[in-house]
PDB file of C-alpha atoms and ligand atoms in Angstrom:
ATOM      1  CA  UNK A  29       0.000   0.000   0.000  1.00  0.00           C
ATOM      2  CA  UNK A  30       2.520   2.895  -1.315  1.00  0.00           C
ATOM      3  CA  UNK A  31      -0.249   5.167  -1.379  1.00  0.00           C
ATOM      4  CA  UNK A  32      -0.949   5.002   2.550  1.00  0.00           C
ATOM      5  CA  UNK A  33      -1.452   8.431   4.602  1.00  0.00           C
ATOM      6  CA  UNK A  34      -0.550   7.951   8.280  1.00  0.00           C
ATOM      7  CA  UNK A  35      -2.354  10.708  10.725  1.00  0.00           C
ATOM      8  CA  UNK A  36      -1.953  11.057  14.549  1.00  0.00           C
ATOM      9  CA  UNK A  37      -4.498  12.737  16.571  1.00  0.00           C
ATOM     10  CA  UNK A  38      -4.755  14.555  19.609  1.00  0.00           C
ATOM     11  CA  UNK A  39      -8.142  14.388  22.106  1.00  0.00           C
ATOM     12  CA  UNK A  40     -10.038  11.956  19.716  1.00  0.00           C
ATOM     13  CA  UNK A  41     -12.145  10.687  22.013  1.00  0.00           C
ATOM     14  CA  UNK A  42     -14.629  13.546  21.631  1.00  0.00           C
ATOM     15  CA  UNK A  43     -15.724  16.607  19.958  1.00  0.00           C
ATOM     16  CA  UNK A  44     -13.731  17.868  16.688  1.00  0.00           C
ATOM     17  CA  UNK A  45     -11.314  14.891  17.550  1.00  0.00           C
ATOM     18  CA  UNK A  46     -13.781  12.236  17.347  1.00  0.00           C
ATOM     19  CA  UNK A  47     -15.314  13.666  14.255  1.00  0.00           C
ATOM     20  CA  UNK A  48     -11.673  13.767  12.341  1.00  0.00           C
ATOM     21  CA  UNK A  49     -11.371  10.242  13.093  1.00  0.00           C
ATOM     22  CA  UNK A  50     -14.360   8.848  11.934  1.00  0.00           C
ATOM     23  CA  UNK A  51     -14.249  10.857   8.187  1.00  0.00           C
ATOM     24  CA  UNK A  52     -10.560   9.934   8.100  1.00  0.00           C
ATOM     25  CA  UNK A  53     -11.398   6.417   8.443  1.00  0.00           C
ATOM     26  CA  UNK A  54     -13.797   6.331   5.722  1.00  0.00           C
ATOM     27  CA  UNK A  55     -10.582   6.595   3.376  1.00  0.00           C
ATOM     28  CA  UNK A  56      -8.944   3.241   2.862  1.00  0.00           C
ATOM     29  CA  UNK A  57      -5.607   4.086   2.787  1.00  0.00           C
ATOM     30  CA  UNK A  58      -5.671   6.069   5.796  1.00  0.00           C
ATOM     31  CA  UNK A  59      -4.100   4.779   9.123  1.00  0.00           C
ATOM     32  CA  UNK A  60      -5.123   6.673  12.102  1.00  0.00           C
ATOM     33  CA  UNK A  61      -2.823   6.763  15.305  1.00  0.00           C
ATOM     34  CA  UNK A  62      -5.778   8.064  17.636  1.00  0.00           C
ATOM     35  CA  UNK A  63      -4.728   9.372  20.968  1.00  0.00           C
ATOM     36  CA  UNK A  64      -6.160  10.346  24.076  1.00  0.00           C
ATOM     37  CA  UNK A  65      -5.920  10.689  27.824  1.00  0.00           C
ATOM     38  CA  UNK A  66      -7.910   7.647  28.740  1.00  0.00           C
ATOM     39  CA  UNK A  67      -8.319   4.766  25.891  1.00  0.00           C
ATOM     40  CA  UNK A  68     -10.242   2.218  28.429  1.00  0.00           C
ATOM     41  CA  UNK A  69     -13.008   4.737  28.692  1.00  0.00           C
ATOM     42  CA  UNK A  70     -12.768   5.663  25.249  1.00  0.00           C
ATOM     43  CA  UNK A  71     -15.837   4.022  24.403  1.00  0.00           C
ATOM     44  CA  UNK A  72     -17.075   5.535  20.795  1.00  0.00           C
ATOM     45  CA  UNK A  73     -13.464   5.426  19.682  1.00  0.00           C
ATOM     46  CA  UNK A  74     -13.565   2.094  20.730  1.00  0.00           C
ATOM     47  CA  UNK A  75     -16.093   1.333  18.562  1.00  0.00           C
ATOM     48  CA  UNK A  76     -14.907   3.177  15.701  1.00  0.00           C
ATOM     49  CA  UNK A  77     -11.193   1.545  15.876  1.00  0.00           C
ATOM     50  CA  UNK A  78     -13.323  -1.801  16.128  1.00  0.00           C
ATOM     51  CA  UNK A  79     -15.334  -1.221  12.448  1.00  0.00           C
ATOM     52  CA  UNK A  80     -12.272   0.462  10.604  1.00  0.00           C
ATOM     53  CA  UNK A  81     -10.131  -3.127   9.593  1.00  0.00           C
ATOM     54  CA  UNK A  82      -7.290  -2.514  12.107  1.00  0.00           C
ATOM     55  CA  UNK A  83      -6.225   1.101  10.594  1.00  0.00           C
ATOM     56  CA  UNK A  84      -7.164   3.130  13.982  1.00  0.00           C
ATOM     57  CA  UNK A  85      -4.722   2.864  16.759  1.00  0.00           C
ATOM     58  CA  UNK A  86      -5.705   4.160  20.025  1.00  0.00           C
ATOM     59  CA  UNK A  87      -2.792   5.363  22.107  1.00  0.00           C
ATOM     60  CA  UNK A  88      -2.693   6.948  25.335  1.00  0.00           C
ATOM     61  CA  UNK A  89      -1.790  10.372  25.611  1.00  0.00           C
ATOM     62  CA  UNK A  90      -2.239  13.255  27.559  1.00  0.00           C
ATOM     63  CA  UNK A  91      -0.323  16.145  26.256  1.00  0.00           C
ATOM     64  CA  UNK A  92       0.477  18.051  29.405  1.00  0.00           C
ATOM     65  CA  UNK A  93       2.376  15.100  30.738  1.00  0.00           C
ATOM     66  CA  UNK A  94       5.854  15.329  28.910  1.00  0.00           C
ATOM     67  CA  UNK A  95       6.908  10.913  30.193  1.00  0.00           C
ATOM     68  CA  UNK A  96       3.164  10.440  28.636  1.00  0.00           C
ATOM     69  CA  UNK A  97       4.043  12.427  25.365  1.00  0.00           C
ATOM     70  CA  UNK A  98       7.370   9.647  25.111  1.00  0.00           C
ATOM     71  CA  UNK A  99       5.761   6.605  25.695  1.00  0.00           C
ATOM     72  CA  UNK A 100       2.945   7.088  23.110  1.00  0.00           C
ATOM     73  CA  UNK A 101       5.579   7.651  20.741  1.00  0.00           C
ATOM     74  CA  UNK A 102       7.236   4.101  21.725  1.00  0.00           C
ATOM     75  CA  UNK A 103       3.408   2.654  21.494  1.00  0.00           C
ATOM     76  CA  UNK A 104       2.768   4.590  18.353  1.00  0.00           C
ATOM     77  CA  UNK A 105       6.167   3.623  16.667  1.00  0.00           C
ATOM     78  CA  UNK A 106       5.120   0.295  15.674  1.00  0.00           C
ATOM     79  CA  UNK A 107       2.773   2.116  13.289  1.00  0.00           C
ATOM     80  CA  UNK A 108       4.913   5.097  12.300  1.00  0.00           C
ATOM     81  CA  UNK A 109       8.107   3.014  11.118  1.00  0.00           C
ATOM     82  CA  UNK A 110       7.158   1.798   8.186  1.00  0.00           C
ATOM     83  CA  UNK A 111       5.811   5.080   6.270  1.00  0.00           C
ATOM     84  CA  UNK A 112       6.347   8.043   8.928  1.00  0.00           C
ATOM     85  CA  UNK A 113       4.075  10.441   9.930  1.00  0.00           C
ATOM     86  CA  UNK A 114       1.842  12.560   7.364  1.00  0.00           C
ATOM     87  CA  UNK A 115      -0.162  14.412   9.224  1.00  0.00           C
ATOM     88  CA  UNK A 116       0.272  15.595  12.882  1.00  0.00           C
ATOM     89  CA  UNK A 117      -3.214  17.155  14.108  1.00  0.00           C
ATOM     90  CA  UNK A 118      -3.038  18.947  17.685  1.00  0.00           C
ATOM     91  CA  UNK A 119      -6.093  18.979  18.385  1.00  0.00           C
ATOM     92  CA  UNK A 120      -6.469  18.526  22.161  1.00  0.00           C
ATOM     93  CA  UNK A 121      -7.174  21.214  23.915  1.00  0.00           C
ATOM     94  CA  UNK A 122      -8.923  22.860  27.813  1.00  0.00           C
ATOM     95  CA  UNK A 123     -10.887  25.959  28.413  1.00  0.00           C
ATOM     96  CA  UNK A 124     -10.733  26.009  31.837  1.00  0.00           C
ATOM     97  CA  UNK A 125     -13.092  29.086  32.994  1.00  0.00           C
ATOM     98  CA  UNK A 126     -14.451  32.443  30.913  1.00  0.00           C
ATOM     99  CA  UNK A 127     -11.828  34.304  33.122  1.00  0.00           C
ATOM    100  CA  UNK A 128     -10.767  37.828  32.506  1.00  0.00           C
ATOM    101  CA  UNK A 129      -7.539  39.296  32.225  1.00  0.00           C
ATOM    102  CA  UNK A 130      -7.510  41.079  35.884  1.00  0.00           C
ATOM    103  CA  UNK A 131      -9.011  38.141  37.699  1.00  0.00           C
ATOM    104  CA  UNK A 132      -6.509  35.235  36.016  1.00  0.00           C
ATOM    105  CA  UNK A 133      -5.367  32.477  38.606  1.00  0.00           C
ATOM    106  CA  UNK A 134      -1.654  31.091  38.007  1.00  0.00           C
ATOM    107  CA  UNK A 135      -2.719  27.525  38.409  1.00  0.00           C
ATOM    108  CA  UNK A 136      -5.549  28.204  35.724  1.00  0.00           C
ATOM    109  CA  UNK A 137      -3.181  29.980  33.300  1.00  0.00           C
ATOM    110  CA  UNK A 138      -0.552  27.801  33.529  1.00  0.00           C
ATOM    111  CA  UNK A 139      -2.845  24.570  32.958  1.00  0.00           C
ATOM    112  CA  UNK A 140      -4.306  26.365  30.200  1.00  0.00           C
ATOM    113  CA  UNK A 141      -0.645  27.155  28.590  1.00  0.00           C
ATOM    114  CA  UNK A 142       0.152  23.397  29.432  1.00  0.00           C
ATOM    115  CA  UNK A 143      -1.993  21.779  27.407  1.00  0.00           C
ATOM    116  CA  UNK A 144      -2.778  24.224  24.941  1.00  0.00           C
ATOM    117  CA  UNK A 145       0.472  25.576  24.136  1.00  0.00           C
ATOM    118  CA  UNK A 146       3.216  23.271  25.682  1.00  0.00           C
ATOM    119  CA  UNK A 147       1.111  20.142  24.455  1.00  0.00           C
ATOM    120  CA  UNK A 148       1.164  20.896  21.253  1.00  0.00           C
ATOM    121  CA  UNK A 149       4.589  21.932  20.805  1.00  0.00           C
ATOM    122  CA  UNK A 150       6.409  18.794  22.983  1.00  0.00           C
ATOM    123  CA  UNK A 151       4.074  16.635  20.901  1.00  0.00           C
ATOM    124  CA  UNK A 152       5.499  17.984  17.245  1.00  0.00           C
ATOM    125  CA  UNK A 153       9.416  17.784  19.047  1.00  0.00           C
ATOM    126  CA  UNK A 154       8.807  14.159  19.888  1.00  0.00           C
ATOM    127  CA  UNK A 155       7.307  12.918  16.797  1.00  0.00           C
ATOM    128  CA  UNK A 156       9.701  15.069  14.444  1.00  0.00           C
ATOM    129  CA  UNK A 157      11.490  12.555  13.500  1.00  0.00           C
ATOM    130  CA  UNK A 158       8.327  10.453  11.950  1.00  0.00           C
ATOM    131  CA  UNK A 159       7.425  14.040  10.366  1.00  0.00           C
ATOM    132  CA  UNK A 160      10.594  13.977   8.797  1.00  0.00           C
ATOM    133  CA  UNK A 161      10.022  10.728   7.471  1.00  0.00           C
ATOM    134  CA  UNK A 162       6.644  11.105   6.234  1.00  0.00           C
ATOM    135  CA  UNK A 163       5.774  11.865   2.631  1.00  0.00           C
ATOM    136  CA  UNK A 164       3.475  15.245   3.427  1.00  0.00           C
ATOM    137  CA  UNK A 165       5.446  16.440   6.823  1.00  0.00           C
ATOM    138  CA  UNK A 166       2.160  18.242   7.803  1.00  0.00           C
ATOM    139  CA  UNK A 167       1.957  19.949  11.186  1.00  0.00           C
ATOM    140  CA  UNK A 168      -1.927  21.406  11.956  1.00  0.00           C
ATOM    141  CA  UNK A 169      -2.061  23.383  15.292  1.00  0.00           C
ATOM    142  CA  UNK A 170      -6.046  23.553  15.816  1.00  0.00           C
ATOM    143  CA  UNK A 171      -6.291  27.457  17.141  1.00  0.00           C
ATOM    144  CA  UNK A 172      -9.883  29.478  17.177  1.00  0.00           C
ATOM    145  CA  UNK A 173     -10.576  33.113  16.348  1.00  0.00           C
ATOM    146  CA  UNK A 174     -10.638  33.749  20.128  1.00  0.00           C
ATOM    147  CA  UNK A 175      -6.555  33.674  19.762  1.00  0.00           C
ATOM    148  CA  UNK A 176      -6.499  36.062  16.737  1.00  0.00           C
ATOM    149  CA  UNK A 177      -6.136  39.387  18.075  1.00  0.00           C
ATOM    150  CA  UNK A 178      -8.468  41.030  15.073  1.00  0.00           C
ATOM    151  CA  UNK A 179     -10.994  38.701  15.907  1.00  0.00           C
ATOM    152  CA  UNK A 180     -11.600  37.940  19.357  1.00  0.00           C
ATOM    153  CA  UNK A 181     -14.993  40.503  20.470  1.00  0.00           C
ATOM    154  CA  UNK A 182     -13.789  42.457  22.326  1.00  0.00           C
ATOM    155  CA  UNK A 183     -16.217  41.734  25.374  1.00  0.00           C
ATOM    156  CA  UNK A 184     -15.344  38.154  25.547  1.00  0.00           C
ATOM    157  CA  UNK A 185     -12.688  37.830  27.777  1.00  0.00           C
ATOM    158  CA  UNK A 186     -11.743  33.996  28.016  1.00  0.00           C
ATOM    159  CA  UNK A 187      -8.424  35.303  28.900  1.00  0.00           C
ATOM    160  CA  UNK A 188      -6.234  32.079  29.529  1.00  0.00           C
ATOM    161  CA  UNK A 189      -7.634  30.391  26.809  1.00  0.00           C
ATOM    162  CA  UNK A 190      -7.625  33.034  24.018  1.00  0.00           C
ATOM    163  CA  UNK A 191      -3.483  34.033  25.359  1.00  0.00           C
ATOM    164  CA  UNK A 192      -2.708  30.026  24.876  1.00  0.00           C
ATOM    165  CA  UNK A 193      -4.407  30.248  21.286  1.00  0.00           C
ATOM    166  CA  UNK A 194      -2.531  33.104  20.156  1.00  0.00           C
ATOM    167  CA  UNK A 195       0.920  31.720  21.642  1.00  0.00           C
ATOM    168  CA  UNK A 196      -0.129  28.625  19.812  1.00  0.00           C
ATOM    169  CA  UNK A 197      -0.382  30.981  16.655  1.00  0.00           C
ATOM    170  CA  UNK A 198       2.819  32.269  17.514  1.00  0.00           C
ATOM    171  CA  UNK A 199       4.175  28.509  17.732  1.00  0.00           C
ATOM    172  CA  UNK A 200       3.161  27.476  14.355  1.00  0.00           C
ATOM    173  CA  UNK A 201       4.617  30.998  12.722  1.00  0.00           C
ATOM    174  CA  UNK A 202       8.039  29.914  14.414  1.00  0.00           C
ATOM    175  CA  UNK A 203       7.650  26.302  13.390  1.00  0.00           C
ATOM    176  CA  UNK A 204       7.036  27.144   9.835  1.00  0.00           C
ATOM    177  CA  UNK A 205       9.972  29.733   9.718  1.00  0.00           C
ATOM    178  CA  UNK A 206      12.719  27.580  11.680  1.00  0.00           C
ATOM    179  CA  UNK A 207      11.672  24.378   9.156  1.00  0.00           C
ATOM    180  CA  UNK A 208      10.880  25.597   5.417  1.00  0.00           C
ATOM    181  CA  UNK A 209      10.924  21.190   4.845  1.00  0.00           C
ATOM    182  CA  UNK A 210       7.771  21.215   6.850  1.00  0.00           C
ATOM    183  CA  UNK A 211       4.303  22.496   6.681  1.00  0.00           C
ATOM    184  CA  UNK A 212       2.962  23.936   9.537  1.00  0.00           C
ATOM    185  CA  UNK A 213      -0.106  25.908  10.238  1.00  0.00           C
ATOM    186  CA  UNK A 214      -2.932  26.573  12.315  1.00  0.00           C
ATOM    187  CA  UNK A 215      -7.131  26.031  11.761  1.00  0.00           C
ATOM    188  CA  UNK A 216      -9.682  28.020  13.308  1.00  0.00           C
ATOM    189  CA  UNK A 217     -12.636  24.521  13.340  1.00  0.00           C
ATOM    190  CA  UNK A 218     -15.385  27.679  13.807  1.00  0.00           C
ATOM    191  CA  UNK A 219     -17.306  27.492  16.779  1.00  0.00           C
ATOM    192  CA  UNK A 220     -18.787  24.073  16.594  1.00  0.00           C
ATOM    193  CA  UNK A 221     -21.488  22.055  18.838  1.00  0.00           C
ATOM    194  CA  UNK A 222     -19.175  20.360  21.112  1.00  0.00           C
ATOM    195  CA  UNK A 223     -18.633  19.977  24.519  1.00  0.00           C
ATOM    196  CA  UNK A 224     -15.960  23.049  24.381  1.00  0.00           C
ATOM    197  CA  UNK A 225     -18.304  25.254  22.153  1.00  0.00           C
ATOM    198  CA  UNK A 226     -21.730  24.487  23.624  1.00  0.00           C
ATOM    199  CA  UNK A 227     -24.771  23.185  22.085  1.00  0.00           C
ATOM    200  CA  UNK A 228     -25.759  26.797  20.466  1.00  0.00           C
ATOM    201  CA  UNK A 229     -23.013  26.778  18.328  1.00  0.00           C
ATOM    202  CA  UNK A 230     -23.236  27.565  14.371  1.00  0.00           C
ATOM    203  CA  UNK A 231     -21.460  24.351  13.472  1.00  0.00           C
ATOM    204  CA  UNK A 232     -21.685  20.331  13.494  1.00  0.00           C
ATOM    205  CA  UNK A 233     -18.508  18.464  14.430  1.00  0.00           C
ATOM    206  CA  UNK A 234     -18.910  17.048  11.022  1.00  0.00           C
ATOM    207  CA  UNK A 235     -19.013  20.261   9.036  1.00  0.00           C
ATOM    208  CA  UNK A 236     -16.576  21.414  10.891  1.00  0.00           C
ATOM    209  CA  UNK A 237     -14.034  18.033  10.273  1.00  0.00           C
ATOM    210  CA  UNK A 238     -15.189  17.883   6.408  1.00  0.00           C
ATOM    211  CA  UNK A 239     -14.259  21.366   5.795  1.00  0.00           C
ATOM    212  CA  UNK A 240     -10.760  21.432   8.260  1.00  0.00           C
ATOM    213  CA  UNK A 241     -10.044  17.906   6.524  1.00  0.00           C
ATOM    214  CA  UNK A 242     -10.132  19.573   2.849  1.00  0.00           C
ATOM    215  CA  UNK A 243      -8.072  22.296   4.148  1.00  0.00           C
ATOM    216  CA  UNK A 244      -5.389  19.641   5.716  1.00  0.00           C
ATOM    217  CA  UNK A 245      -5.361  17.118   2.571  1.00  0.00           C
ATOM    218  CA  UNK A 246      -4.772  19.911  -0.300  1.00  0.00           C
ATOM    219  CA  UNK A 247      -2.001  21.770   1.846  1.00  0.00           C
ATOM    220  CA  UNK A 248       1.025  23.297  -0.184  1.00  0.00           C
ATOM    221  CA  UNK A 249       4.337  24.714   0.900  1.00  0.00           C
ATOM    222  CA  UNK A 250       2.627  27.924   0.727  1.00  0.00           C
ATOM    223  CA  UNK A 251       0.286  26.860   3.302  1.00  0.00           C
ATOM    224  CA  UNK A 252       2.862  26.811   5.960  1.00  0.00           C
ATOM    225  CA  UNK A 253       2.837  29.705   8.899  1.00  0.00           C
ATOM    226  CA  UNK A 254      -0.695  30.554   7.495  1.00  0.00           C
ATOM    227  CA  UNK A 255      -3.886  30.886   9.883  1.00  0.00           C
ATOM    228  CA  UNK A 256      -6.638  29.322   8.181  1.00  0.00           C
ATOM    229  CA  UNK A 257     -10.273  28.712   8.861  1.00  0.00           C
ATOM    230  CA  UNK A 258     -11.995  25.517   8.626  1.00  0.00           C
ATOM    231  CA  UNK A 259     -13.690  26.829   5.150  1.00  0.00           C
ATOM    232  CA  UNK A 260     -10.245  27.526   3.741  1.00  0.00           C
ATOM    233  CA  UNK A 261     -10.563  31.226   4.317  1.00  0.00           C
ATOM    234  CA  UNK A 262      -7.684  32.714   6.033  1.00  0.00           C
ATOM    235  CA  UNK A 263      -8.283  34.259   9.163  1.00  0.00           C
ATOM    236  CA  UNK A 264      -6.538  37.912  10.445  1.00  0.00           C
ATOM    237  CA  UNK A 265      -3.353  37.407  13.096  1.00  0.00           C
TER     238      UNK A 265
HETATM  239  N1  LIG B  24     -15.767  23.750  19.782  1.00  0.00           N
HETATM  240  C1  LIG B  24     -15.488  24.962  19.359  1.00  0.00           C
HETATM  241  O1  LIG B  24     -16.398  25.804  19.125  1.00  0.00           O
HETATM  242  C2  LIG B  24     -14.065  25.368  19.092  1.00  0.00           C
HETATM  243  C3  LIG B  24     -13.842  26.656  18.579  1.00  0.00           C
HETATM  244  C4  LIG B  24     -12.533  27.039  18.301  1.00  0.00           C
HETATM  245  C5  LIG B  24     -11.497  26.169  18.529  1.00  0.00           C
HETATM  246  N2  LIG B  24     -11.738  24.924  19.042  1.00  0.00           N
HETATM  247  C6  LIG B  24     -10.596  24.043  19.235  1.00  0.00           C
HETATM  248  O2  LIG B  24     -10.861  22.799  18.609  1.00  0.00           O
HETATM  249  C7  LIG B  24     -10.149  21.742  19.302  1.00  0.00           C
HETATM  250  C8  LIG B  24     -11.125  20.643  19.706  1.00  0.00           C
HETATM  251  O3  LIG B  24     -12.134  21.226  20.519  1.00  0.00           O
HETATM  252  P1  LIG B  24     -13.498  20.479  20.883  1.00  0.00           P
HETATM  253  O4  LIG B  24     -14.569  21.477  20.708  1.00  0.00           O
HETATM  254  O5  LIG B  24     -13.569  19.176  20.215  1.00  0.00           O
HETATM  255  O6  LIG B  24     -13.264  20.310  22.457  1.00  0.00           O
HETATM  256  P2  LIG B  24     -13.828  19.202  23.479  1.00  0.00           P
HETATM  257  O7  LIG B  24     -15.093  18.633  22.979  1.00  0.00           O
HETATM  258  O8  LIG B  24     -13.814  19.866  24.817  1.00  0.00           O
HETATM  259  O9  LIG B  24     -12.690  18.069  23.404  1.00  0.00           O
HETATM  260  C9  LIG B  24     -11.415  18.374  23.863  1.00  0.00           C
HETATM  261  C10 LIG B  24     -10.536  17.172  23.651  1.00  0.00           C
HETATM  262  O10 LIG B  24      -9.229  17.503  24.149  1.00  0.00           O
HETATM  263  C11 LIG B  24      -8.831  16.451  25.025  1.00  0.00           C
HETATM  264  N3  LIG B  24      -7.886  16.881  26.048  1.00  0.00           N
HETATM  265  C12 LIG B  24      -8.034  17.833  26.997  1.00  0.00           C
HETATM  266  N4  LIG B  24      -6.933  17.895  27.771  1.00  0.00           N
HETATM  267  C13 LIG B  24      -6.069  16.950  27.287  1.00  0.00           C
HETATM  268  C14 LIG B  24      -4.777  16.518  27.650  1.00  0.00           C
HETATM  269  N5  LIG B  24      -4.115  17.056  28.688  1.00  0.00           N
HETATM  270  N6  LIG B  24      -4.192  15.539  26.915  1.00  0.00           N
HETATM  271  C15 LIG B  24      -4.845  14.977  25.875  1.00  0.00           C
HETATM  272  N7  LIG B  24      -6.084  15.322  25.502  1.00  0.00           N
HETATM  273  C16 LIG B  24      -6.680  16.304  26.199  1.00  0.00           C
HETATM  274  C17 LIG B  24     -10.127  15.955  25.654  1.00  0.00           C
HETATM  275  O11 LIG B  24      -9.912  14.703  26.254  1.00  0.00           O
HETATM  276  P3  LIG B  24     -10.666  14.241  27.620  1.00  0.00           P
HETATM  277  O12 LIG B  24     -11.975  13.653  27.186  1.00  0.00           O
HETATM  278  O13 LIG B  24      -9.730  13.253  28.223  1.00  0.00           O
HETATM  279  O14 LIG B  24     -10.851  15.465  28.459  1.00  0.00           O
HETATM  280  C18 LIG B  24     -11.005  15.929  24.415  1.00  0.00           C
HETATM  281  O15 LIG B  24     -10.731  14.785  23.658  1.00  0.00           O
HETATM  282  C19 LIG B  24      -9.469  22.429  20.484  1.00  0.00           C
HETATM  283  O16 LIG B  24      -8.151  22.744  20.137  1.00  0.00           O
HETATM  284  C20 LIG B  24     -10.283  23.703  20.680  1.00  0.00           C
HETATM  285  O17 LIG B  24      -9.543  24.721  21.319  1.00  0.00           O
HETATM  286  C21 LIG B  24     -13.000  24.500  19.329  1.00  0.00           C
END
């Protein structure tokens, strides 16, 4: 199977996560490393790894534990050896509280950075070297508008949260510029009906993975350090 794409996953036991899984899957020669924080309890990726013909691996990973971040790559290598790593997706992700930026706690902002920020980038170190060996060497850091500094309302506060996605922003720009071999970039999913964005939100977890998905697959060199949104626009740092 030369034509095989290999994906990892961060937080796919839920929300946009999930969703990316289960329309990767569909694709025959995709093979899905799926990670998250607690696999027994994982129950529909369970299920999905159970219909897809052995091409979803669940690993355990929790991205704000740097020993966890190591040992799913020894669990995930198995996989990986044989055709690297195509597509990294960071997709796991907390917001913690709708704090404000005169009432922050230092254990909430630092959790937030942690796993939003930290998590992402200790994730892309470790599994560089499967990047490197991977035929698209694609790096997607899953951001939101509320990190974009043009288009966070102004009201809305979510402090921690919206300084880890913009840091995260800042990430990716660095990642792209420091390796011109790679692609790296970040997606705004839109604010989608999840446990994260509430049930009013404009957007389906499937909408939301179909479009960010067609993004991801038809990325070009020129789509590295760019902010996208999940419809292929690009959004404003
Ligand atoms: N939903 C929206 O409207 C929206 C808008 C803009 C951006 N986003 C971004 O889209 C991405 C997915 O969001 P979502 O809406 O799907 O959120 P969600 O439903 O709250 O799911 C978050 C996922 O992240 C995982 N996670 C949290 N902490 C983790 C850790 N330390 N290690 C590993 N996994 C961890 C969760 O796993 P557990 O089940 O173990 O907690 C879960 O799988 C995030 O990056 C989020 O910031 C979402």
């Amino acid at each position: 199977m030369s034509d095989v794409r290999t994906w990892l996953v961060t937080g796919a036991n839920r929300g946009i996560g999930l969703e990316i899984v289960k329309q990767l899957i569909a694709s025959p020669t995709n093979v899905v490393v799926a990670t998250c924080r607690k696999p027994e309890s994982a129950s529909a990726l369970q299920e999905l790894a159970t219909s897809s013909s052995g091409r979803i691996h669940i690993v355990c990973l929790d991205v704000s534990d740097s020993a966890s971040i190591s040992t799913s790559v020894d669990l995930a290598k198995g996989v990986l050896n044989a055709h690297g790593l195509d597509y990294l997706i960071n997709n796991a992700a907390i917001m913690p509280v709708h704090d404000n930026s005169f009432n922050l706690s230092e254990e909430t902002i630092l959790r937030t950075f942690k796993v939003n920020v930290v998590g992402p980038a200790l994730t892309t170190q470790a599994y560089l070297p499967y990047l490197e060996k991977g035929k698209r060497k694609i790096i997607v850091n899953i951001s939101s508008a509320l990190g974009s500094l043009s288009l966070c309302p102004q009201k809305q506060q979510i402090a921690s949260y919206s300084l880890s996605k913009s840091a995260l922003n800042m990430l990716t720009s660095k990642q792209a510029v420091a390796r011109p071999d790679l692609i790296s970039f970040v997606i705004d999913p839109g604010w989608v009906r999840t446990d994260m964005g509430g049930q009013a939100a404009l957007l389906s977890p499937k909408d939301s993975a179909a479009g960010l998905l067609e993004v991801v697959t038809s990325a070009t060199k020129e789509s590295s350090g760019k902010f996208f949104r999940y419809d292929g626009e690009t959004n404003p740092w």
